CSV table of N, CA and C in Angstrom, one decimal:
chain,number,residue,atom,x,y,z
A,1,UNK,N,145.3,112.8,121.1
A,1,UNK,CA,143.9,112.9,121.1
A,1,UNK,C,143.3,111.8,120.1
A,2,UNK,N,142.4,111.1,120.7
A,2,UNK,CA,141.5,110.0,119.7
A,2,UNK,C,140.2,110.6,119.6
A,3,UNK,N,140.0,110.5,118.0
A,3,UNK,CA,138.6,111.6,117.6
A,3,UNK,C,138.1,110.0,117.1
A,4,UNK,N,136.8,109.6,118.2
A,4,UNK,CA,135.8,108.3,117.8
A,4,UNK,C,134.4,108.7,117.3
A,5,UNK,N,134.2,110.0,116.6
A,5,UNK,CA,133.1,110.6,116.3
A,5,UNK,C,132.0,109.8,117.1
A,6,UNK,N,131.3,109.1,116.9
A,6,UNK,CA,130.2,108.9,117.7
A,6,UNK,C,130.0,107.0,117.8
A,7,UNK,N,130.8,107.0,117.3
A,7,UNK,CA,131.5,105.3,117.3
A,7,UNK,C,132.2,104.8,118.6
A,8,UNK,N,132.1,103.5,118.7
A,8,UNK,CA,133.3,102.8,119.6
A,8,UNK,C,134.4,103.5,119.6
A,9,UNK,N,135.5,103.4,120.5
A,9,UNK,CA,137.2,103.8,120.3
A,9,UNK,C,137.5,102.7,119.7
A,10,UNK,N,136.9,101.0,119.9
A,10,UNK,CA,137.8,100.4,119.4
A,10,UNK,C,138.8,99.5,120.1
A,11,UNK,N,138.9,99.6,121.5
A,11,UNK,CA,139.7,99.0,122.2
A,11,UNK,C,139.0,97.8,123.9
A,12,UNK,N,139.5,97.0,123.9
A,12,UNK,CA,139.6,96.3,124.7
A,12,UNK,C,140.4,96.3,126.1
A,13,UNK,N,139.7,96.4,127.1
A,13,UNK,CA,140.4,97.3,128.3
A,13,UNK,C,140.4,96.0,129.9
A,14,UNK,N,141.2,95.8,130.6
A,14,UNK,CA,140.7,94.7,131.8
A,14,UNK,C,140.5,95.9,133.4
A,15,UNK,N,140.2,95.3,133.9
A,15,UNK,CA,139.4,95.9,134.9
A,15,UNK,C,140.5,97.1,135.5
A,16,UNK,N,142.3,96.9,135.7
A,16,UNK,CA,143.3,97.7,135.9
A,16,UNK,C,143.3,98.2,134.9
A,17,UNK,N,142.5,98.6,133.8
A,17,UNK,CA,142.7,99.5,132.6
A,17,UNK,C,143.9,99.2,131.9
A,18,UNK,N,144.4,98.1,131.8
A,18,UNK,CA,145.0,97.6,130.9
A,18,UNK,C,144.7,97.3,129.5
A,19,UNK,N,145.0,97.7,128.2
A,19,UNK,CA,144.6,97.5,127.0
A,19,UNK,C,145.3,96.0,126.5
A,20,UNK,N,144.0,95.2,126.1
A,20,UNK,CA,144.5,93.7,126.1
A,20,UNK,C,144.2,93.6,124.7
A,21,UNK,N,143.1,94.9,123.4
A,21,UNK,CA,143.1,94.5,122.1
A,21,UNK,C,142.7,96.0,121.4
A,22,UNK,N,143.3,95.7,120.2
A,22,UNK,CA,142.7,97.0,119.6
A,22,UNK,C,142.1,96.8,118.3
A,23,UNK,N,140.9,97.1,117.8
A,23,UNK,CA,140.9,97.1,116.5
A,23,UNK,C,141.1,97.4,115.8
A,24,UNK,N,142.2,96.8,114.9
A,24,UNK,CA,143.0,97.4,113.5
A,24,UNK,C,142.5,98.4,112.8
A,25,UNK,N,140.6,98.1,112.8
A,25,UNK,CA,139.8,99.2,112.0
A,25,UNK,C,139.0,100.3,112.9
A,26,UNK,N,139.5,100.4,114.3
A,26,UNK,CA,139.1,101.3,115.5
A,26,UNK,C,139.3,102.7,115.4
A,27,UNK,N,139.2,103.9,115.8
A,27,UNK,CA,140.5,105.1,116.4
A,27,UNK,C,141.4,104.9,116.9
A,28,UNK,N,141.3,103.8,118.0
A,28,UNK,CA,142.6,103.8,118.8
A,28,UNK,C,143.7,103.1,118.1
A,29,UNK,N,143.2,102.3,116.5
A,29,UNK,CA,144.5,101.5,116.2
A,29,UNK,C,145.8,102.5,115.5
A,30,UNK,N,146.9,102.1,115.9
A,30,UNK,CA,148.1,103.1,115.6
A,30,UNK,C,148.5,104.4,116.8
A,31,UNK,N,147.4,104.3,117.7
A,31,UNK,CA,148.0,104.9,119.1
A,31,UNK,C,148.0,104.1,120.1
A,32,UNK,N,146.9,103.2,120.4
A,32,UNK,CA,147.3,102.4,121.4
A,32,UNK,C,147.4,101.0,121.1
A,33,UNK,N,148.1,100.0,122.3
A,33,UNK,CA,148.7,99.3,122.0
A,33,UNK,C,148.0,98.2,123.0
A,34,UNK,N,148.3,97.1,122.6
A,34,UNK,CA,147.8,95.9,123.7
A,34,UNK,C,149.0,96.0,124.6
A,35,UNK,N,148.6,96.0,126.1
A,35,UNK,CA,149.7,96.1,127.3
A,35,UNK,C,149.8,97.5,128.0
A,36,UNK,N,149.3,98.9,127.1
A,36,UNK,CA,149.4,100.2,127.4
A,36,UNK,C,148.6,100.2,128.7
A,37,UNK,N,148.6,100.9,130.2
A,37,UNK,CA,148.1,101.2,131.3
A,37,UNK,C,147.7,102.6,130.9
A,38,UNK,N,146.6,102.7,131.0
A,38,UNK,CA,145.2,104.0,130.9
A,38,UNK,C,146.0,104.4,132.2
A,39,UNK,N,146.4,105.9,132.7
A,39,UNK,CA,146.8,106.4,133.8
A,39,UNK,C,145.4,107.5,133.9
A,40,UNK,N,145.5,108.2,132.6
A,40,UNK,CA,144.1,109.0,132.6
A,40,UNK,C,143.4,109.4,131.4
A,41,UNK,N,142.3,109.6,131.1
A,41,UNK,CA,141.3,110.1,130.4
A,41,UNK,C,141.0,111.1,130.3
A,42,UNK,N,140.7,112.1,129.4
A,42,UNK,CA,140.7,113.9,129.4
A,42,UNK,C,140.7,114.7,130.8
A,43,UNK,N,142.2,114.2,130.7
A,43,UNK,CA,142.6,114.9,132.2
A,43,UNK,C,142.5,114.2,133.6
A,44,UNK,N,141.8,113.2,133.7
A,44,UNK,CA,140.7,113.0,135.4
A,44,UNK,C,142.1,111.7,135.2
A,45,UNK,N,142.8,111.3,136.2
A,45,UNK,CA,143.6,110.4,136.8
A,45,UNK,C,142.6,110.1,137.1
A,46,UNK,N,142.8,108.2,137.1
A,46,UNK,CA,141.8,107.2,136.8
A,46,UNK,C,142.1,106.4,138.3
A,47,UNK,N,143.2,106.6,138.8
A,47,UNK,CA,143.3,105.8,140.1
A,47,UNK,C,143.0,104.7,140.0
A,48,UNK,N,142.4,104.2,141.0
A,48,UNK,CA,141.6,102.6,141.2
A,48,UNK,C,140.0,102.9,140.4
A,49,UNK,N,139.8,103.9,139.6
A,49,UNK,CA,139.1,103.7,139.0
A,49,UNK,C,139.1,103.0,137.5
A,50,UNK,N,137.9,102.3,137.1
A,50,UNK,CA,138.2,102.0,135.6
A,50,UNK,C,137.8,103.1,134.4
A,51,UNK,N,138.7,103.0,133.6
A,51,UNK,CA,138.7,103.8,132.3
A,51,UNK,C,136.3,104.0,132.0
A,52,UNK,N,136.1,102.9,131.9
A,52,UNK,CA,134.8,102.6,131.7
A,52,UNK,C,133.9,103.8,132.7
A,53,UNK,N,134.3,103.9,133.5
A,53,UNK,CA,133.3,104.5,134.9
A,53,UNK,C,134.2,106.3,134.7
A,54,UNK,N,135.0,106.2,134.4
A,54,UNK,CA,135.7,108.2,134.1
A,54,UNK,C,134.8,108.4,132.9
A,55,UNK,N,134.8,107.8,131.8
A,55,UNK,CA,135.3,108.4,130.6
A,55,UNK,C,133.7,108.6,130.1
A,56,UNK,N,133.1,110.3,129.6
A,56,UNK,CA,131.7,110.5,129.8
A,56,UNK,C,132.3,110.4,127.8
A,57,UNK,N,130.8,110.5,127.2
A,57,UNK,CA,130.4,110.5,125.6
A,57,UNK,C,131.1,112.0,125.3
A,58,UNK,N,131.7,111.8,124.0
A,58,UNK,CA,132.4,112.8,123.3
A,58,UNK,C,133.2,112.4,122.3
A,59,UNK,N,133.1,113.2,121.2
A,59,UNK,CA,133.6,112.9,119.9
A,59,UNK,C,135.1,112.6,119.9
A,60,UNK,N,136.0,113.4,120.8
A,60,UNK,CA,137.2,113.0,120.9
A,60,UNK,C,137.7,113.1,122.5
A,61,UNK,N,139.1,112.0,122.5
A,61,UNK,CA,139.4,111.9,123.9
A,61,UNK,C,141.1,111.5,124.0
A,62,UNK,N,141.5,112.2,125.4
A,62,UNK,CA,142.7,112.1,125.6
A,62,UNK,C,143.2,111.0,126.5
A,63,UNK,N,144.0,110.3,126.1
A,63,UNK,CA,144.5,109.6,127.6
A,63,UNK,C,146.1,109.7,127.8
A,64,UNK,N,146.2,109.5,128.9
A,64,UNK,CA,147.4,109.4,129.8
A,64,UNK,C,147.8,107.9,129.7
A,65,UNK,N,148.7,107.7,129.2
A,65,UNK,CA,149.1,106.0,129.5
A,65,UNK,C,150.6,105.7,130.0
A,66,UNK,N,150.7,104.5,129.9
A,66,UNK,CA,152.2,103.9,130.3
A,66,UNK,C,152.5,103.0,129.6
A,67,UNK,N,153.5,103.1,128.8
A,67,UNK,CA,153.5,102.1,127.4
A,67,UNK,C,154.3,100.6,128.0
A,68,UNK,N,154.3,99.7,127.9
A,68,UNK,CA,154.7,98.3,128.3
A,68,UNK,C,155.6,98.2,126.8
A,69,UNK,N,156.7,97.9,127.4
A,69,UNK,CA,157.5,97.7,126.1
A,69,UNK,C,158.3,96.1,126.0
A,70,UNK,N,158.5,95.2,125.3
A,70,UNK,CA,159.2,94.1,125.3
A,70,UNK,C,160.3,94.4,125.1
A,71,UNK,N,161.2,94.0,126.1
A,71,UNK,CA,162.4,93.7,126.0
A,71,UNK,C,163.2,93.1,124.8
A,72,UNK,N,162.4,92.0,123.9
A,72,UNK,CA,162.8,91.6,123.0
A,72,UNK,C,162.2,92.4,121.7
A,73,UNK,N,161.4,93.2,121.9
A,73,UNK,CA,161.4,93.9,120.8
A,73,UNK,C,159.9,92.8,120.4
A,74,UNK,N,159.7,92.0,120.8
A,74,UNK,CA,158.1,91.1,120.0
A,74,UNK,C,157.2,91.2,120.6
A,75,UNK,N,156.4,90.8,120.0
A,75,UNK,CA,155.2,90.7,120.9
A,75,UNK,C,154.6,90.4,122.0
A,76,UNK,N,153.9,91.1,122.9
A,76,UNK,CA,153.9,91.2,124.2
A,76,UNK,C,152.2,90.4,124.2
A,77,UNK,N,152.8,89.0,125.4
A,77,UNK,CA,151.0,88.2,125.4
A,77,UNK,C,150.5,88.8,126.2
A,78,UNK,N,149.3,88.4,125.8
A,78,UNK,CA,147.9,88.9,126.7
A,78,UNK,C,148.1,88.4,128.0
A,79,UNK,N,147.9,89.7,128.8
A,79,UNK,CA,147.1,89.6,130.4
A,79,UNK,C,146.4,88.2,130.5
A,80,UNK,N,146.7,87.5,131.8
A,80,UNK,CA,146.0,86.5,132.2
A,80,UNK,C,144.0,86.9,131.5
A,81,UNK,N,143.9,85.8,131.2
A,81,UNK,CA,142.1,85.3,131.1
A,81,UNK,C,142.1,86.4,129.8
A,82,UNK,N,142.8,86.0,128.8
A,82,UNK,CA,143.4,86.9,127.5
A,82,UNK,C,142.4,87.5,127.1
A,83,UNK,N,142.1,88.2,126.1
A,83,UNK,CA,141.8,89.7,125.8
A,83,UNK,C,140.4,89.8,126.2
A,84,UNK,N,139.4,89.4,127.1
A,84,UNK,CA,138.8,90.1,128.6
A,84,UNK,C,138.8,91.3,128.0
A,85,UNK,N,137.5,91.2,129.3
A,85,UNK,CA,137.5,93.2,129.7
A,85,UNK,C,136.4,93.6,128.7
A,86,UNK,N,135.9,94.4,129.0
A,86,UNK,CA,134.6,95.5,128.1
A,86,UNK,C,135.5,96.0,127.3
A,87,UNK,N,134.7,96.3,126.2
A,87,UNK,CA,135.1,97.4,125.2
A,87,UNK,C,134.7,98.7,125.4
A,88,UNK,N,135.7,99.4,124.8
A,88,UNK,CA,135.2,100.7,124.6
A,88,UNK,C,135.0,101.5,123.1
């Protein structure tokens, strides 16, 4: 659970709900990760929907993800047309 009291989460998202940025000084920094796939939002599978269009106002929120991991253990580049996408 990410508690964003009434603030941003902090994160940068592309239209497949892919997370392309996080802010170091956000909620989401230290759980999510640039590359992580949003599967779901307090509960609601997001399908072909975007994270943006599920996710209603509330102090804190859950998601479902899919962690992208590098094979080499480094850093993983940004999604084509780099870190894009609305914030949340």
């Amino acid at each position: 659970t990410i508690h964003r009291g009434n603030g941003p989460l902090g994160m940068f998202v592309t239209a497949q709900n892919v997370v392309t940025e996080v802010d170091p000084q956000g909620p989401c920094a230290g759980k999510l990760q640039p590359g992580d796939r949003l599967l779901a939002v307090d509960g609601k599978s997001l399908g072909s929907q975007t994270v943006h269009s599920v996710i209603k106002p509330s102090p804190d929120h859950t998601f479902r993800l899919r962690r992208r991991v590098s094979p080499l253990g480094g850093k993983m580049a940004s999604p084509p047309g780099g870190s894009g996408g609305p914030s949340c």
